[in-house]
Coordinates of C-alpha atoms in Angstrom, one line a residue:
Chain A
X1 CA -20.4 -15.8 -26.3
X2 CA -21.5 -14.7 -22.9
X3 CA -19.0 -13.4 -20.3
X4 CA -19.6 -16.6 -18.2
X5 CA -18.7 -18.8 -21.3
X6 CA -15.6 -16.6 -21.9
X7 CA -14.5 -17.0 -18.3
X8 CA -15.2 -20.7 -18.4
X9 CA -13.1 -21.0 -21.5
X10 CA -10.3 -19.0 -19.9
X11 CA -10.4 -21.2 -16.8
X12 CA -10.2 -24.3 -18.9
X13 CA -7.2 -23.2 -20.8
X14 CA -3.9 -25.0 -20.4
X15 CA -2.2 -21.9 -18.9
X16 CA -5.0 -21.4 -16.4
X17 CA -4.7 -25.1 -15.4
X18 CA -0.9 -24.7 -15.1
X19 CA -1.3 -21.6 -12.9
X20 CA -3.9 -23.4 -10.8
X21 CA -1.5 -26.3 -10.2
X22 CA 1.4 -24.1 -9.4
X23 CA 2.9 -24.4 -5.9
X24 CA 1.5 -22.2 -3.1
X25 CA 4.7 -20.0 -3.2
X26 CA 3.7 -18.6 -6.6
X27 CA 0.2 -17.6 -5.3
X28 CA 1.8 -15.8 -2.3
X29 CA 4.3 -14.1 -4.7
X30 CA 1.5 -13.0 -7.0
X31 CA -0.3 -11.5 -4.0
X32 CA 2.8 -9.7 -2.9
X33 CA 3.4 -8.3 -6.4
X34 CA -0.3 -7.3 -6.5
X35 CA 0.1 -5.3 -3.3
X36 CA 3.5 -3.8 -4.5
X37 CA 1.8 -2.8 -7.7
X38 CA -1.1 -1.1 -5.8
X39 CA 1.4 0.9 -3.7
X40 CA 3.4 1.8 -6.8
X41 CA 0.3 3.2 -8.4
X42 CA -1.2 4.9 -5.3
X43 CA 1.8 6.6 -3.7
X44 CA 3.1 8.5 -6.8
X45 CA -0.5 9.4 -7.7
X46 CA -1.1 10.7 -4.2
X47 CA 2.0 12.7 -4.4
X48 CA 1.0 14.3 -7.7
X49 CA -2.5 15.0 -6.4
X50 CA -1.2 16.4 -3.2
X51 CA 1.1 18.7 -5.2
X52 CA -1.8 19.9 -7.4
X53 CA -3.6 20.6 -4.1
X54 CA -0.6 22.8 -3.1
X55 CA 0.9 20.4 -0.4
X56 CA 3.5 17.6 -0.2
X57 CA 6.6 17.9 -2.3
X58 CA 6.3 21.6 -3.1
X59 CA 9.9 21.9 -4.3
X60 CA 8.8 20.2 -7.5
X61 CA 6.2 21.5 -9.8
X62 CA 3.1 19.3 -10.3
X63 CA 4.2 18.7 -13.9
X64 CA 7.7 17.6 -12.8
X65 CA 6.2 15.2 -10.2
X66 CA 3.7 13.9 -12.8
X67 CA 6.6 13.1 -15.2
X68 CA 8.6 11.4 -12.4
X69 CA 5.5 9.4 -11.3
X70 CA 5.0 7.8 -14.8
X71 CA 7.6 5.1 -14.5
X72 CA 6.4 4.0 -11.0
X73 CA 2.7 4.0 -12.1
X74 CA 3.5 2.0 -15.2
X75 CA 5.6 -0.5 -13.2
X76 CA 2.8 -0.8 -10.7
X77 CA 0.2 -1.4 -13.5
X78 CA 2.5 -4.1 -14.9
X79 CA 2.8 -5.8 -11.5
X80 CA -1.0 -5.5 -10.9
X81 CA -2.0 -6.8 -14.3
X82 CA 0.2 -9.8 -14.5
X83 CA -0.2 -10.9 -10.8
X84 CA -4.0 -10.3 -11.2
X85 CA -4.1 -12.6 -14.3
X86 CA -2.2 -15.2 -12.4
X87 CA -4.7 -15.0 -9.5
X88 CA -7.8 -14.7 -11.7
X89 CA -7.7 -17.2 -14.5
X90 CA -7.4 -20.5 -12.5
X91 CA -10.7 -19.5 -10.8
X92 CA -12.3 -17.3 -13.4
X93 CA -15.8 -18.6 -13.0
X94 CA -15.7 -17.8 -9.3
X95 CA -14.7 -14.2 -10.0
X96 CA -17.2 -13.5 -12.9
X97 CA -20.4 -13.4 -10.8
X98 CA -18.7 -11.6 -7.8
X99 CA -20.2 -8.1 -7.5
X100 CA -17.0 -6.7 -6.1
X101 CA -15.0 -8.1 -9.1
X102 CA -17.6 -6.5 -11.4
X103 CA -17.4 -3.2 -9.6
X104 CA -13.6 -3.3 -9.7
X105 CA -13.7 -3.8 -13.5
X106 CA -16.2 -0.9 -13.9
X107 CA -14.0 1.4 -11.8
X108 CA -10.6 0.4 -13.2
X109 CA -11.1 1.7 -16.8
X110 CA -12.5 4.9 -15.4
X111 CA -9.5 5.4 -13.1
X112 CA -7.1 4.6 -15.9
X113 CA -9.0 6.9 -18.3
X114 CA -8.9 9.8 -15.9
X115 CA -5.2 9.1 -14.9
X116 CA -3.9 8.9 -18.4
X117 CA -6.4 11.3 -19.9
X118 CA -6.3 14.2 -17.4
X119 CA -3.4 14.0 -14.9
X120 CA -0.7 15.3 -17.2
X121 CA -3.0 18.1 -18.4
X122 CA -4.1 19.3 -15.0
X123 CA -0.6 19.1 -13.6
X124 CA 0.7 21.7 -16.1
X125 CA 1.3 25.1 -14.7
X126 CA -0.7 26.8 -17.4
X127 CA -3.8 24.8 -16.6
X128 CA -6.1 27.7 -15.9
X129 CA -8.8 26.3 -13.5
X130 CA -6.9 25.4 -10.3
X131 CA -10.0 24.3 -8.5
X132 CA -11.1 22.0 -11.3
X133 CA -7.6 20.6 -11.3
X134 CA -7.8 19.9 -7.5
X135 CA -11.2 18.3 -7.9
X136 CA -10.1 16.0 -10.7
X137 CA -7.0 15.1 -8.7
X138 CA -9.1 14.3 -5.6
X139 CA -11.6 12.3 -7.7
X140 CA -8.8 10.3 -9.3
X141 CA -7.2 9.4 -6.0
X142 CA -10.6 8.4 -4.6
X143 CA -11.2 6.3 -7.7
X144 CA -7.9 4.5 -7.3
X145 CA -8.7 3.8 -3.6
X146 CA -12.2 2.6 -4.6
X147 CA -10.5 0.2 -7.1
X148 CA -8.4 -1.1 -4.3
X149 CA -11.3 -1.5 -1.8
X150 CA -13.4 -3.3 -4.5
X151 CA -10.4 -5.6 -5.1
X152 CA -10.1 -6.3 -1.4
X153 CA -13.9 -7.0 -1.1
X154 CA -13.6 -9.8 -3.8
X155 CA -12.3 -12.2 -1.2
X156 CA -15.0 -11.4 1.3
X157 CA -17.9 -11.6 -1.1
X158 CA -16.7 -14.9 -2.5
X159 CA -16.3 -16.5 0.9
Chain B
X1 CA -1.0 -12.6 32.1
X2 CA 0.5 -14.1 28.9
X3 CA 0.4 -12.5 25.4
X4 CA -2.2 -15.2 24.5
X5 CA -4.4 -14.1 27.4
X6 CA -4.2 -10.5 26.2
X7 CA -5.2 -11.4 22.7
X8 CA -8.0 -13.7 24.1
X9 CA -9.3 -10.8 26.2
X10 CA -9.3 -8.5 23.1
X11 CA -11.1 -11.1 21.1
X12 CA -13.7 -11.7 23.8
X13 CA -14.3 -8.0 24.3
X14 CA -17.5 -6.3 22.9
X15 CA -15.3 -4.6 20.2
X16 CA -13.7 -7.8 19.2
X17 CA -17.0 -9.7 18.9
X18 CA -18.6 -6.8 17.0
X19 CA -15.7 -6.6 14.6
X20 CA -15.4 -10.4 14.1
X21 CA -19.1 -10.7 13.4
X22 CA -19.5 -7.6 11.3
X23 CA -20.3 -8.3 7.6
X24 CA -19.1 -4.9 6.4
X25 CA -16.9 -3.3 9.0
X26 CA -14.2 -6.0 9.2
X27 CA -13.6 -6.0 5.4
X28 CA -13.5 -2.2 5.4
X29 CA -11.0 -2.1 8.3
X30 CA -8.9 -4.7 6.4
X31 CA -9.2 -2.6 3.2
X32 CA -8.1 0.6 5.0
X33 CA -5.2 -1.3 6.6
X34 CA -4.0 -2.3 3.2
X35 CA -4.6 0.9 1.3
X36 CA -3.2 3.2 4.0
X37 CA 0.1 1.5 3.1
X38 CA 0.2 4.0 0.2
X39 CA 0.7 6.8 2.8
X40 CA 2.7 5.0 5.4
X41 CA 4.8 2.4 3.6
X42 CA 4.8 4.2 0.2
X43 CA 6.1 7.5 1.6
X44 CA 8.6 5.9 4.0
X45 CA 10.0 4.0 1.0
X46 CA 10.4 7.3 -0.8
X47 CA 12.3 8.8 2.1
X48 CA 14.5 5.7 2.4
X49 CA 15.3 5.8 -1.3
X50 CA 16.2 9.4 -0.9
X51 CA 18.5 8.6 2.0
X52 CA 20.1 6.0 -0.2
X53 CA 20.6 8.6 -2.9
X54 CA 18.3 6.8 -5.4
X55 CA 15.1 9.0 -5.5
X56 CA 14.6 12.8 -5.7
X57 CA 18.4 13.6 -5.3
X58 CA 17.9 17.3 -5.8
X59 CA 16.0 17.9 -2.6
X60 CA 17.7 17.6 0.8
X61 CA 16.4 14.8 3.1
X62 CA 15.2 17.3 5.7
X63 CA 13.0 19.2 3.3
X64 CA 11.4 15.9 2.0
X65 CA 10.8 14.8 5.6
X66 CA 9.3 18.2 6.6
X67 CA 7.0 18.1 3.6
X68 CA 5.9 14.5 3.9
X69 CA 6.0 13.9 7.6
X70 CA 2.4 14.9 8.4
X71 CA 1.1 12.6 5.6
X72 CA 3.4 9.8 6.8
X73 CA 2.3 10.2 10.4
X74 CA -1.4 10.2 9.2
X75 CA -0.7 7.1 7.2
X76 CA 1.0 5.2 10.0
X77 CA -1.8 6.3 12.4
X78 CA -4.4 4.8 10.0
X79 CA -2.3 1.6 9.5
X80 CA -1.7 1.1 13.2
X81 CA -5.3 1.9 14.3
X82 CA -6.7 -0.5 11.8
X83 CA -4.0 -3.1 12.7
X84 CA -5.1 -2.9 16.3
X85 CA -8.8 -3.3 15.3
X86 CA -7.8 -6.4 13.3
X87 CA -6.0 -7.8 16.4
X88 CA -9.3 -7.4 18.3
X89 CA -11.2 -9.2 15.5
X90 CA -8.7 -12.1 15.1
X91 CA -7.5 -12.5 18.6
X92 CA -5.2 -15.4 19.7
X93 CA -5.4 -17.0 16.2
X94 CA -2.7 -14.5 15.3
X95 CA -0.4 -16.2 17.7
X96 CA -0.9 -19.7 16.3
X97 CA 2.3 -19.4 14.2
X98 CA 5.5 -17.4 14.4
X99 CA 4.5 -15.0 11.6
X100 CA 2.6 -12.4 13.5
X101 CA 5.0 -12.2 16.5
X102 CA 7.8 -11.9 14.0
X103 CA 5.9 -9.1 12.3
X104 CA 5.6 -7.3 15.6
X105 CA 9.3 -7.8 16.3
X106 CA 10.3 -6.4 12.9
X107 CA 8.0 -3.4 13.5
X108 CA 9.8 -2.8 16.8
X109 CA 13.2 -2.8 14.9
X110 CA 11.8 -0.4 12.3
X111 CA 10.4 1.9 15.0
X112 CA 13.7 1.9 17.0
X113 CA 15.6 2.6 13.8
X114 CA 13.3 5.6 13.1
X115 CA 13.7 6.9 16.7
X116 CA 17.5 6.6 16.4
X117 CA 17.4 8.5 13.0
X118 CA 15.3 11.3 14.5
X119 CA 17.6 11.5 17.6
X120 CA 20.8 11.5 15.5
X121 CA 19.8 13.7 12.6
X122 CA 16.4 15.3 13.6
X123 CA 18.1 18.4 14.8
X124 CA 21.2 18.4 12.6
X125 CA 20.2 21.4 10.4
X126 CA 23.3 21.2 8.3
X127 CA 22.4 17.7 7.4
X128 CA 18.7 18.3 6.9
X129 CA 19.1 21.2 4.6
X130 CA 21.8 19.5 2.5
X131 CA 24.8 21.6 3.6
X132 CA 26.5 18.3 4.6
X133 CA 26.8 15.3 2.3
X134 CA 24.8 12.2 3.0
X135 CA 26.2 10.5 6.1
X136 CA 26.9 6.8 6.0
X137 CA 24.9 6.3 9.2
X138 CA 21.9 7.9 7.6
X139 CA 22.2 5.7 4.5
X140 CA 22.4 2.6 6.8
X141 CA 19.3 3.8 8.7
X142 CA 17.5 4.2 5.3
X143 CA 18.6 0.7 4.2
X144 CA 17.4 -0.8 7.6
X145 CA 14.1 1.1 7.3
X146 CA 13.5 0.0 3.7
X147 CA 14.3 -3.7 4.5
X148 CA 12.4 -3.8 7.8
X149 CA 9.2 -2.1 6.5
X150 CA 9.2 -4.3 3.3
X151 CA 9.6 -7.4 5.5
X152 CA 6.6 -6.2 7.7
X153 CA 4.4 -5.9 4.6
X154 CA 5.5 -9.4 3.4
X155 CA 4.9 -10.9 6.8
X156 CA 1.5 -9.3 7.0
X157 CA 0.5 -10.9 3.7
X158 CA 1.8 -14.3 4.9
X159 CA -0.3 -14.4 8.1
X160 CA -3.4 -16.0 6.5
X161 CA -1.3 -18.6 4.6
X162 CA 0.3 -19.9 7.7
X163 CA -2.9 -20.3 9.7
X164 CA -5.8 -22.3 8.1
X165 CA -8.3 -20.8 10.6
X166 CA -8.7 -17.5 8.7

């Protein structure tokens, strides 16, 4: 099964048709949840990255901030995933060939992998290489912003 | 000169034309306008939640403000600068419905609230370092800020839905 066939099947599913026929209010609500989710991911991640870089909320340790950020990032991901599905599946075959959508879904797993694979480790006080920690934190923030920019570009490239 | 004339002049300017016709710059400006919310809106929400006693309760408000203010100002500068560029690119279309004027009005309320907060508490060292408990007025200012900036974000997202010309 090719990805286009998969997206076509998803778009033809009962739930996708139901989402597609939902009143405009639900589409607007989905966009607002998507934006809220992006902010819930980006702002706490920025605060942790800034703290690793030695600035921002310096009264907390990077590890403390990272722990506090988890609930916000997880909530943001929940918002982003469910609102994203709501927006995606009624028009899945329009999204599939869109290069910005493809880029977003290349960058997203990398951002998630670095976030959940490295952030807690580099935020620990005993992490030896401070410069490497700062570089990883910066790269992770840039990756999340790139995911956001790719997501925003979807609408422009589809137009 | 009416507000419509001002927006028309912005739209007709070389900058407005260049932005409106640009294949890449306009989407980038819009993207930065959205993502800079992580600095501006995201950090102001954190401060507002602290004023309301919900987030980071162990750090006095003044210390949080001192540590985050440069980043918030940078975020707001990026959000406002890109917002003005979008006004050049979109011109009088923005005035076709009540949404954008309402957004500007709510921004004005949020800005006046921030100015009042700075005037009232900006030099109150006892309050800022936590020697005094959270004042009711400061909590009200936090609630007004949280509500008004959230409303601004919602209104911003509603603009394209209420004007079919976008």
